[in-house]
DNA sequence: CTGAACCTTCCAGCGCGGGGGAGGGTCAAG
DNA sequence: CTTGACCCTCCCCCGCGCTGGAAGGTTCAG
């Protein structure tokens, strides 16, 4: 299949597919005699894999890591497990950070009171922040 | 005070201060006869304001908005209130997104099982993702 | 024959918040 | 007199994940 068909089949764009190839996420594929890229059906599988990784919040670099391991013939499962564990820790930290931030912002806002310009003093400062 | 002193006093760098001036967050300041920037003590106040805004997750553009309102002589309080309300909504959405993502990633990881290479098939896919 | 819809490469830019380093002036101490 | 610590402007670069556009080749329908 050609790049446009693959793009449509996987819900992405030809631009992105060329970018993925450049980034090492898709192997350089066979070219037809006219120079057009010619993809087999496994390209769809690989792109689905990439899409799922993205949806799990993995970076392209992390996904490429997994692909590289697999391409050396190893089973990347334990690596994926470790990656997802790290990702979970990250997410938990982000949630905790955001919850702390939420409390701070809520406090600042509630101290303000919507129509209380007196809380702004004459200096270069708004006491809300 | 000179730019390096101001940087040290506010826990930032001279580079960043020049960048803030360029971005309209710091007013172009008085220059000494040798061309060096010469800051008064209110620069520290303004930088603290900027730092607090950053800590609340506001973008430089949002902080500049507030500063611009204040610099036209108005009290930016109700604007700040609105800004923080929007920011709260954003944070809540981010937290919800992350909690959904956390559930997804945790499920993927727990399906994997740390030492279960059988979950990797021979195709270009790891069933964990 | 012409036009549209594909494809190719290469180069540029976004948004965000700066950082690196070149190439040069200035100033005080030793 | 020199050394070192500052300061100045200028322009380019980072990560991240693409996206847009120019300039050209190919293929197919009408």
mmCIF file with all atom_site columns, N, CA and C in Angstrom, chain B residues 42-106:
data_model
loop_
_atom_site.group_PDB
_atom_site.id
_atom_site.type_symbol
_atom_site.label_atom_id
_atom_site.label_alt_id
_atom_site.label_comp_id
_atom_site.label_asym_id
_atom_site.label_entity_id
_atom_site.label_seq_id
_atom_site.pdbx_PDB_ins_code
_atom_site.Cartn_x
_atom_site.Cartn_y
_atom_site.Cartn_z
_atom_site.occupancy
_atom_site.B_iso_or_equiv
_atom_site.pdbx_formal_charge
_atom_site.auth_seq_id
_atom_site.auth_comp_id
_atom_site.auth_asym_id
_atom_site.auth_atom_id
_atom_site.pdbx_PDB_model_num
ATOM 1   N N  . UNK B 1 42  ? 12.336  47.814 43.078 1.00 0.00 ? 42  UNK B N  1
ATOM 2   C CA . UNK B 1 42  ? 11.016  47.321 42.661 1.00 0.00 ? 42  UNK B CA 1
ATOM 3   C C  . UNK B 1 42  ? 11.161  46.206 41.637 1.00 0.00 ? 42  UNK B C  1
ATOM 4   N N  . UNK B 1 43  ? 12.325  46.115 40.990 1.00 0.00 ? 43  UNK B N  1
ATOM 5   C CA . UNK B 1 43  ? 12.538  45.014 40.053 1.00 0.00 ? 43  UNK B CA 1
ATOM 6   C C  . UNK B 1 43  ? 12.444  43.676 40.787 1.00 0.00 ? 43  UNK B C  1
ATOM 7   N N  . UNK B 1 44  ? 12.932  43.651 42.002 1.00 0.00 ? 44  UNK B N  1
ATOM 8   C CA . UNK B 1 44  ? 12.846  42.420 42.807 1.00 0.00 ? 44  UNK B CA 1
ATOM 9   C C  . UNK B 1 44  ? 11.383  42.079 43.060 1.00 0.00 ? 44  UNK B C  1
ATOM 10  N N  . UNK B 1 45  ? 10.601  43.094 43.407 1.00 0.00 ? 45  UNK B N  1
ATOM 11  C CA . UNK B 1 45  ? 9.170   42.899 43.653 1.00 0.00 ? 45  UNK B CA 1
ATOM 12  C C  . UNK B 1 45  ? 8.475   42.337 42.427 1.00 0.00 ? 45  UNK B C  1
ATOM 13  N N  . UNK B 1 46  ? 8.783   42.950 41.288 1.00 0.00 ? 46  UNK B N  1
ATOM 14  C CA . UNK B 1 46  ? 8.130   42.489 40.065 1.00 0.00 ? 46  UNK B CA 1
ATOM 15  C C  . UNK B 1 46  ? 8.547   41.067 39.725 1.00 0.00 ? 46  UNK B C  1
ATOM 16  N N  . UNK B 1 47  ? 9.808   40.763 39.925 1.00 0.00 ? 47  UNK B N  1
ATOM 17  C CA . UNK B 1 47  ? 10.263  39.408 39.630 1.00 0.00 ? 47  UNK B CA 1
ATOM 18  C C  . UNK B 1 47  ? 9.641   38.392 40.582 1.00 0.00 ? 47  UNK B C  1
ATOM 19  N N  . UNK B 1 48  ? 9.424   38.807 41.817 1.00 0.00 ? 48  UNK B N  1
ATOM 20  C CA . UNK B 1 48  ? 8.745   37.899 42.746 1.00 0.00 ? 48  UNK B CA 1
ATOM 21  C C  . UNK B 1 48  ? 7.314   37.645 42.260 1.00 0.00 ? 48  UNK B C  1
ATOM 22  N N  . UNK B 1 49  ? 6.703   38.699 41.758 1.00 0.00 ? 49  UNK B N  1
ATOM 23  C CA . UNK B 1 49  ? 5.356   38.544 41.204 1.00 0.00 ? 49  UNK B CA 1
ATOM 24  C C  . UNK B 1 49  ? 5.358   37.541 40.053 1.00 0.00 ? 49  UNK B C  1
ATOM 25  N N  . UNK B 1 50  ? 6.317   37.710 39.176 1.00 0.00 ? 50  UNK B N  1
ATOM 26  C CA . UNK B 1 50  ? 6.438   36.798 38.035 1.00 0.00 ? 50  UNK B CA 1
ATOM 27  C C  . UNK B 1 50  ? 6.679   35.372 38.520 1.00 0.00 ? 50  UNK B C  1
ATOM 28  N N  . UNK B 1 51  ? 7.534   35.232 39.503 1.00 0.00 ? 51  UNK B N  1
ATOM 29  C CA . UNK B 1 51  ? 7.858   33.904 40.014 1.00 0.00 ? 51  UNK B CA 1
ATOM 30  C C  . UNK B 1 51  ? 6.624   33.241 40.620 1.00 0.00 ? 51  UNK B C  1
ATOM 31  N N  . UNK B 1 52  ? 5.829   34.028 41.360 1.00 0.00 ? 52  UNK B N  1
ATOM 32  C CA . UNK B 1 52  ? 4.625   33.462 41.953 1.00 0.00 ? 52  UNK B CA 1
ATOM 33  C C  . UNK B 1 52  ? 3.630   33.057 40.873 1.00 0.00 ? 52  UNK B C  1
ATOM 34  N N  . UNK B 1 53  ? 3.542   33.904 39.838 1.00 0.00 ? 53  UNK B N  1
ATOM 35  C CA . UNK B 1 53  ? 2.658   33.542 38.727 1.00 0.00 ? 53  UNK B CA 1
ATOM 36  C C  . UNK B 1 53  ? 3.089   32.250 38.059 1.00 0.00 ? 53  UNK B C  1
ATOM 37  N N  . UNK B 1 54  ? 4.399   32.125 37.836 1.00 0.00 ? 54  UNK B N  1
ATOM 38  C CA . UNK B 1 54  ? 4.934   30.894 37.236 1.00 0.00 ? 54  UNK B CA 1
ATOM 39  C C  . UNK B 1 54  ? 4.622   29.702 38.124 1.00 0.00 ? 54  UNK B C  1
ATOM 40  N N  . UNK B 1 55  ? 4.786   29.903 39.445 1.00 0.00 ? 55  UNK B N  1
ATOM 41  C CA . UNK B 1 55  ? 4.545   28.805 40.382 1.00 0.00 ? 55  UNK B CA 1
ATOM 42  C C  . UNK B 1 55  ? 3.081   28.386 40.354 1.00 0.00 ? 55  UNK B C  1
ATOM 43  N N  . UNK B 1 56  ? 2.209   29.330 40.002 1.00 0.00 ? 56  UNK B N  1
ATOM 44  C CA . UNK B 1 56  ? 0.786   28.999 39.902 1.00 0.00 ? 56  UNK B CA 1
ATOM 45  C C  . UNK B 1 56  ? 0.468   28.414 38.536 1.00 0.00 ? 56  UNK B C  1
ATOM 46  N N  . UNK B 1 57  ? 1.481   28.239 37.713 1.00 0.00 ? 57  UNK B N  1
ATOM 47  C CA . UNK B 1 57  ? 1.280   27.606 36.420 1.00 0.00 ? 57  UNK B CA 1
ATOM 48  C C  . UNK B 1 57  ? 0.797   28.551 35.334 1.00 0.00 ? 57  UNK B C  1
ATOM 49  N N  . UNK B 1 58  ? 0.895   29.854 35.595 1.00 0.00 ? 58  UNK B N  1
ATOM 50  C CA . UNK B 1 58  ? 0.512   30.794 34.535 1.00 0.00 ? 58  UNK B CA 1
ATOM 51  C C  . UNK B 1 58  ? 1.621   30.867 33.493 1.00 0.00 ? 58  UNK B C  1
ATOM 52  N N  . UNK B 1 59  ? 1.243   31.116 32.255 1.00 0.00 ? 59  UNK B N  1
ATOM 53  C CA . UNK B 1 59  ? 2.256   31.301 31.222 1.00 0.00 ? 59  UNK B CA 1
ATOM 54  C C  . UNK B 1 59  ? 2.803   32.718 31.311 1.00 0.00 ? 59  UNK B C  1
ATOM 55  N N  . UNK B 1 60  ? 3.937   32.937 30.696 1.00 0.00 ? 60  UNK B N  1
ATOM 56  C CA . UNK B 1 60  ? 4.499   34.281 30.668 1.00 0.00 ? 60  UNK B CA 1
ATOM 57  C C  . UNK B 1 60  ? 3.524   35.239 30.006 1.00 0.00 ? 60  UNK B C  1
ATOM 58  N N  . UNK B 1 61  ? 2.812   34.787 28.998 1.00 0.00 ? 61  UNK B N  1
ATOM 59  C CA . UNK B 1 61  ? 1.848   35.649 28.310 1.00 0.00 ? 61  UNK B CA 1
ATOM 60  C C  . UNK B 1 61  ? 0.731   36.068 29.264 1.00 0.00 ? 61  UNK B C  1
ATOM 61  N N  . UNK B 1 62  ? 0.269   35.152 30.101 1.00 0.00 ? 62  UNK B N  1
ATOM 62  C CA . UNK B 1 62  ? -0.793  35.501 31.045 1.00 0.00 ? 62  UNK B CA 1
ATOM 63  C C  . UNK B 1 62  ? -0.294  36.484 32.094 1.00 0.00 ? 62  UNK B C  1
ATOM 64  N N  . UNK B 1 63  ? 0.913   36.263 32.564 1.00 0.00 ? 63  UNK B N  1
ATOM 65  C CA . UNK B 1 63  ? 1.489   37.173 33.553 1.00 0.00 ? 63  UNK B CA 1
ATOM 66  C C  . UNK B 1 63  ? 1.669   38.556 32.937 1.00 0.00 ? 63  UNK B C  1
ATOM 67  N N  . UNK B 1 64  ? 2.096   38.572 31.707 1.00 0.00 ? 64  UNK B N  1
ATOM 68  C CA . UNK B 1 64  ? 2.286   39.862 31.033 1.00 0.00 ? 64  UNK B CA 1
ATOM 69  C C  . UNK B 1 64  ? 0.958   40.599 30.911 1.00 0.00 ? 64  UNK B C  1
ATOM 70  N N  . UNK B 1 65  ? -0.107  39.841 30.628 1.00 0.00 ? 65  UNK B N  1
ATOM 71  C CA . UNK B 1 65  ? -1.445  40.441 30.585 1.00 0.00 ? 65  UNK B CA 1
ATOM 72  C C  . UNK B 1 65  ? -1.757  41.199 31.863 1.00 0.00 ? 65  UNK B C  1
ATOM 73  N N  . UNK B 1 66  ? -1.549  40.514 32.975 1.00 0.00 ? 66  UNK B N  1
ATOM 74  C CA . UNK B 1 66  ? -1.823  41.135 34.275 1.00 0.00 ? 66  UNK B CA 1
ATOM 75  C C  . UNK B 1 66  ? -0.976  42.382 34.462 1.00 0.00 ? 66  UNK B C  1
ATOM 76  N N  . UNK B 1 67  ? 0.296   42.254 34.128 1.00 0.00 ? 67  UNK B N  1
ATOM 77  C CA . UNK B 1 67  ? 1.214   43.379 34.293 1.00 0.00 ? 67  UNK B CA 1
ATOM 78  C C  . UNK B 1 67  ? 0.788   44.548 33.416 1.00 0.00 ? 67  UNK B C  1
ATOM 79  N N  . UNK B 1 68  ? 0.357   44.234 32.201 1.00 0.00 ? 68  UNK B N  1
ATOM 80  C CA . UNK B 1 68  ? -0.058  45.299 31.291 1.00 0.00 ? 68  UNK B CA 1
ATOM 81  C C  . UNK B 1 68  ? -1.263  46.042 31.838 1.00 0.00 ? 68  UNK B C  1
ATOM 82  N N  . UNK B 1 69  ? -2.227  45.287 32.374 1.00 0.00 ? 69  UNK B N  1
ATOM 83  C CA . UNK B 1 69  ? -3.397  45.934 32.965 1.00 0.00 ? 69  UNK B CA 1
ATOM 84  C C  . UNK B 1 69  ? -2.974  46.854 34.103 1.00 0.00 ? 69  UNK B C  1
ATOM 85  N N  . UNK B 1 70  ? -2.115  46.334 34.956 1.00 0.00 ? 70  UNK B N  1
ATOM 86  C CA . UNK B 1 70  ? -1.666  47.157 36.078 1.00 0.00 ? 70  UNK B CA 1
ATOM 87  C C  . UNK B 1 70  ? -0.917  48.387 35.588 1.00 0.00 ? 70  UNK B C  1
ATOM 88  N N  . UNK B 1 71  ? -0.133  48.223 34.526 1.00 0.00 ? 71  UNK B N  1
ATOM 89  C CA . UNK B 1 71  ? 0.671   49.341 34.047 1.00 0.00 ? 71  UNK B CA 1
ATOM 90  C C  . UNK B 1 71  ? -0.169  50.416 33.377 1.00 0.00 ? 71  UNK B C  1
ATOM 91  N N  . UNK B 1 72  ? -1.423  50.080 33.033 1.00 0.00 ? 72  UNK B N  1
ATOM 92  C CA . UNK B 1 72  ? -2.306  51.145 32.530 1.00 0.00 ? 72  UNK B CA 1
ATOM 93  C C  . UNK B 1 72  ? -3.028  51.809 33.699 1.00 0.00 ? 72  UNK B C  1
ATOM 94  N N  . UNK B 1 73  ? -2.657  51.480 34.922 1.00 0.00 ? 73  UNK B N  1
ATOM 95  C CA . UNK B 1 73  ? -3.210  52.169 36.085 1.00 0.00 ? 73  UNK B CA 1
ATOM 96  C C  . UNK B 1 73  ? -4.422  51.477 36.672 1.00 0.00 ? 73  UNK B C  1
ATOM 97  N N  . UNK B 1 74  ? -4.887  50.393 36.018 1.00 0.00 ? 74  UNK B N  1
ATOM 98  C CA . UNK B 1 74  ? -6.052  49.699 36.565 1.00 0.00 ? 74  UNK B CA 1
ATOM 99  C C  . UNK B 1 74  ? -5.622  48.685 37.615 1.00 0.00 ? 74  UNK B C  1
ATOM 100 N N  . UNK B 1 75  ? -6.578  48.285 38.414 1.00 0.00 ? 75  UNK B N  1
ATOM 101 C CA . UNK B 1 75  ? -6.307  47.213 39.361 1.00 0.00 ? 75  UNK B CA 1
ATOM 102 C C  . UNK B 1 75  ? -6.643  45.891 38.669 1.00 0.00 ? 75  UNK B C  1
ATOM 103 N N  . UNK B 1 76  ? -5.684  45.017 38.533 1.00 0.00 ? 76  UNK B N  1
ATOM 104 C CA . UNK B 1 76  ? -5.876  43.804 37.746 1.00 0.00 ? 76  UNK B CA 1
ATOM 105 C C  . UNK B 1 76  ? -6.572  42.691 38.526 1.00 0.00 ? 76  UNK B C  1
ATOM 106 N N  . UNK B 1 77  ? -7.120  43.002 39.705 1.00 0.00 ? 77  UNK B N  1
ATOM 107 C CA . UNK B 1 77  ? -7.571  41.938 40.599 1.00 0.00 ? 77  UNK B CA 1
ATOM 108 C C  . UNK B 1 77  ? -8.654  41.054 39.990 1.00 0.00 ? 77  UNK B C  1
ATOM 109 N N  . UNK B 1 78  ? -9.645  41.674 39.382 1.00 0.00 ? 78  UNK B N  1
ATOM 110 C CA . UNK B 1 78  ? -10.722 40.827 38.866 1.00 0.00 ? 78  UNK B CA 1
ATOM 111 C C  . UNK B 1 78  ? -10.205 40.013 37.684 1.00 0.00 ? 78  UNK B C  1
ATOM 112 N N  . UNK B 1 79  ? -9.260  40.601 36.948 1.00 0.00 ? 79  UNK B N  1
ATOM 113 C CA . UNK B 1 79  ? -8.645  39.829 35.866 1.00 0.00 ? 79  UNK B CA 1
ATOM 114 C C  . UNK B 1 79  ? -7.882  38.640 36.427 1.00 0.00 ? 79  UNK B C  1
ATOM 115 N N  . UNK B 1 80  ? -7.152  38.868 37.476 1.00 0.00 ? 80  UNK B N  1
ATOM 116 C CA . UNK B 1 80  ? -6.398  37.779 38.097 1.00 0.00 ? 80  UNK B CA 1
ATOM 117 C C  . UNK B 1 80  ? -7.354  36.704 38.604 1.00 0.00 ? 80  UNK B C  1
ATOM 118 N N  . UNK B 1 81  ? -8.451  37.155 39.177 1.00 0.00 ? 81  UNK B N  1
ATOM 119 C CA . UNK B 1 81  ? -9.450  36.202 39.673 1.00 0.00 ? 81  UNK B CA 1
ATOM 120 C C  . UNK B 1 81  ? -9.950  35.324 38.532 1.00 0.00 ? 81  UNK B C  1
ATOM 121 N N  . UNK B 1 82  ? -10.283 35.958 37.416 1.00 0.00 ? 82  UNK B N  1
ATOM 122 C CA . UNK B 1 82  ? -10.786 35.208 36.263 1.00 0.00 ? 82  UNK B CA 1
ATOM 123 C C  . UNK B 1 82  ? -9.722  34.242 35.746 1.00 0.00 ? 82  UNK B C  1
ATOM 124 N N  . UNK B 1 83  ? -8.484  34.741 35.703 1.00 0.00 ? 83  UNK B N  1
ATOM 125 C CA . UNK B 1 83  ? -7.364  33.947 35.205 1.00 0.00 ? 83  UNK B CA 1
ATOM 126 C C  . UNK B 1 83  ? -7.181  32.707 36.068 1.00 0.00 ? 83  UNK B C  1
ATOM 127 N N  . UNK B 1 84  ? -7.271  32.897 37.360 1.00 0.00 ? 84  UNK B N  1
ATOM 128 C CA . UNK B 1 84  ? -7.061  31.769 38.268 1.00 0.00 ? 84  UNK B CA 1
ATOM 129 C C  . UNK B 1 84  ? -8.219  30.783 38.185 1.00 0.00 ? 84  UNK B C  1
ATOM 130 N N  . UNK B 1 85  ? -9.402  31.297 37.918 1.00 0.00 ? 85  UNK B N  1
ATOM 131 C CA . UNK B 1 85  ? -10.549 30.406 37.749 1.00 0.00 ? 85  UNK B CA 1
ATOM 132 C C  . UNK B 1 85  ? -10.364 29.525 36.521 1.00 0.00 ? 85  UNK B C  1
ATOM 133 N N  . UNK B 1 86  ? -9.928  30.143 35.429 1.00 0.00 ? 86  UNK B N  1
ATOM 134 C CA . UNK B 1 86  ? -9.639  29.378 34.214 1.00 0.00 ? 86  UNK B CA 1
ATOM 135 C C  . UNK B 1 86  ? -8.545  28.348 34.495 1.00 0.00 ? 86  UNK B C  1
ATOM 136 N N  . UNK B 1 87  ? -7.539  28.803 35.237 1.00 0.00 ? 87  UNK B N  1
ATOM 137 C CA . UNK B 1 87  ? -6.422  27.916 35.552 1.00 0.00 ? 87  UNK B CA 1
ATOM 138 C C  . UNK B 1 87  ? -6.888  26.721 36.372 1.00 0.00 ? 87  UNK B C  1
ATOM 139 N N  . UNK B 1 88  ? -7.816  26.965 37.289 1.00 0.00 ? 88  UNK B N  1
ATOM 140 C CA . UNK B 1 88  ? -8.364  25.873 38.099 1.00 0.00 ? 88  UNK B CA 1
ATOM 141 C C  . UNK B 1 88  ? -9.068  24.849 37.216 1.00 0.00 ? 88  UNK B C  1
ATOM 142 N N  . UNK B 1 89  ? -9.860  25.343 36.284 1.00 0.00 ? 89  UNK B N  1
ATOM 143 C CA . UNK B 1 89  ? -10.560 24.448 35.372 1.00 0.00 ? 89  UNK B CA 1
ATOM 144 C C  . UNK B 1 89  ? -9.564  23.602 34.588 1.00 0.00 ? 89  UNK B C  1
ATOM 145 N N  . UNK B 1 90  ? -8.522  24.262 34.102 1.00 0.00 ? 90  UNK B N  1
ATOM 146 C CA . UNK B 1 90  ? -7.466  23.554 33.371 1.00 0.00 ? 90  UNK B CA 1
ATOM 147 C C  . UNK B 1 90  ? -6.849  22.461 34.227 1.00 0.00 ? 90  UNK B C  1
ATOM 148 N N  . UNK B 1 91  ? -6.511  22.824 35.444 1.00 0.00 ? 91  UNK B N  1
ATOM 149 C CA . UNK B 1 91  ? -5.847  21.866 36.329 1.00 0.00 ? 91  UNK B CA 1
ATOM 150 C C  . UNK B 1 91  ? -6.762  20.673 36.577 1.00 0.00 ? 91  UNK B C  1
ATOM 151 N N  . UNK B 1 92  ? -8.041  20.959 36.802 1.00 0.00 ? 92  UNK B N  1
ATOM 152 C CA . UNK B 1 92  ? -8.979  19.861 37.065 1.00 0.00 ? 92  UNK B CA 1
ATOM 153 C C  . UNK B 1 92  ? -9.072  18.928 35.865 1.00 0.00 ? 92  UNK B C  1
ATOM 154 N N  . UNK B 1 93  ? -9.071  19.515 34.687 1.00 0.00 ? 93  UNK B N  1
ATOM 155 C CA . UNK B 1 93  ? -9.126  18.684 33.490 1.00 0.00 ? 93  UNK B CA 1
ATOM 156 C C  . UNK B 1 93  ? -7.858  17.844 33.367 1.00 0.00 ? 93  UNK B C  1
ATOM 157 N N  . UNK B 1 94  ? -6.715  18.473 33.651 1.00 0.00 ? 94  UNK B N  1
ATOM 158 C CA . UNK B 1 94  ? -5.452  17.733 33.564 1.00 0.00 ? 94  UNK B CA 1
ATOM 159 C C  . UNK B 1 94  ? -5.427  16.576 34.555 1.00 0.00 ? 94  UNK B C  1
ATOM 160 N N  . UNK B 1 95  ? -5.916  16.848 35.768 1.00 0.00 ? 95  UNK B N  1
ATOM 161 C CA . UNK B 1 95  ? -5.927  15.791 36.779 1.00 0.00 ? 95  UNK B CA 1
ATOM 162 C C  . UNK B 1 95  ? -6.827  14.644 36.320 1.00 0.00 ? 95  UNK B C  1
ATOM 163 N N  . UNK B 1 96  ? -7.995  14.985 35.806 1.00 0.00 ? 96  UNK B N  1
ATOM 164 C CA . UNK B 1 96  ? -8.918  13.944 35.350 1.00 0.00 ? 96  UNK B CA 1
ATOM 165 C C  . UNK B 1 96  ? -8.291  13.130 34.221 1.00 0.00 ? 96  UNK B C  1
ATOM 166 N N  . UNK B 1 97  ? -7.650  13.829 33.280 1.00 0.00 ? 97  UNK B N  1
ATOM 167 C CA . UNK B 1 97  ? -6.987  13.134 32.171 1.00 0.00 ? 97  UNK B CA 1
ATOM 168 C C  . UNK B 1 97  ? -5.937  12.171 32.706 1.00 0.00 ? 97  UNK B C  1
ATOM 169 N N  . UNK B 1 98  ? -5.133  12.662 33.640 1.00 0.00 ? 98  UNK B N  1
ATOM 170 C CA . UNK B 1 98  ? -4.051  11.828 34.163 1.00 0.00 ? 98  UNK B CA 1
ATOM 171 C C  . UNK B 1 98  ? -4.601  10.638 34.929 1.00 0.00 ? 98  UNK B C  1
ATOM 172 N N  . UNK B 1 99  ? -5.715  10.825 35.625 1.00 0.00 ? 99  UNK B N  1
ATOM 173 C CA . UNK B 1 99  ? -6.279  9.701  36.365 1.00 0.00 ? 99  UNK B CA 1
ATOM 174 C C  . UNK B 1 99  ? -6.803  8.633  35.410 1.00 0.00 ? 99  UNK B C  1
ATOM 175 N N  . UNK B 1 100 ? -7.394  9.087  34.304 1.00 0.00 ? 100 UNK B N  1
ATOM 176 C CA . UNK B 1 100 ? -7.810  8.125  33.295 1.00 0.00 ? 100 UNK B CA 1
ATOM 177 C C  . UNK B 1 100 ? -6.627  7.389  32.711 1.00 0.00 ? 100 UNK B C  1
ATOM 178 N N  . UNK B 1 101 ? -5.582  8.146  32.407 1.00 0.00 ? 101 UNK B N  1
ATOM 179 C CA . UNK B 1 101 ? -4.374  7.558  31.836 1.00 0.00 ? 101 UNK B CA 1
ATOM 180 C C  . UNK B 1 101 ? -3.744  6.576  32.810 1.00 0.00 ? 101 UNK B C  1
ATOM 181 N N  . UNK B 1 102 ? -3.757  6.954  34.090 1.00 0.00 ? 102 UNK B N  1
ATOM 182 C CA . UNK B 1 102 ? -3.174  6.074  35.103 1.00 0.00 ? 102 UNK B CA 1
ATOM 183 C C  . UNK B 1 102 ? -3.872  4.720  35.109 1.00 0.00 ? 102 UNK B C  1
ATOM 184 N N  . UNK B 1 103 ? -5.184  4.735  35.019 1.00 0.00 ? 103 UNK B N  1
ATOM 185 C CA . UNK B 1 103 ? -5.946  3.489  35.011 1.00 0.00 ? 103 UNK B CA 1
ATOM 186 C C  . UNK B 1 103 ? -5.560  2.638  33.806 1.00 0.00 ? 103 UNK B C  1
ATOM 187 N N  . UNK B 1 104 ? -5.450  3.288  32.659 1.00 0.00 ? 104 UNK B N  1
ATOM 188 C CA . UNK B 1 104 ? -5.080  2.568  31.437 1.00 0.00 ? 104 UNK B CA 1
ATOM 189 C C  . UNK B 1 104 ? -3.707  1.929  31.573 1.00 0.00 ? 104 UNK B C  1
ATOM 190 N N  . UNK B 1 105 ? -2.732  2.715  31.997 1.00 0.00 ? 105 UNK B N  1
ATOM 191 C CA . UNK B 1 105 ? -1.359  2.222  32.093 1.00 0.00 ? 105 UNK B CA 1
ATOM 192 C C  . UNK B 1 105 ? -1.266  1.112  33.137 1.00 0.00 ? 105 UNK B C  1
ATOM 193 N N  . UNK B 1 106 ? -1.964  1.288  34.252 1.00 0.00 ? 106 UNK B N  1
ATOM 194 C CA . UNK B 1 106 ? -1.913  0.262  35.306 1.00 0.00 ? 106 UNK B CA 1
ATOM 195 C C  . UNK B 1 106 ? -2.498  -1.048 34.790 1.00 0.00 ? 106 UNK B C  1
#
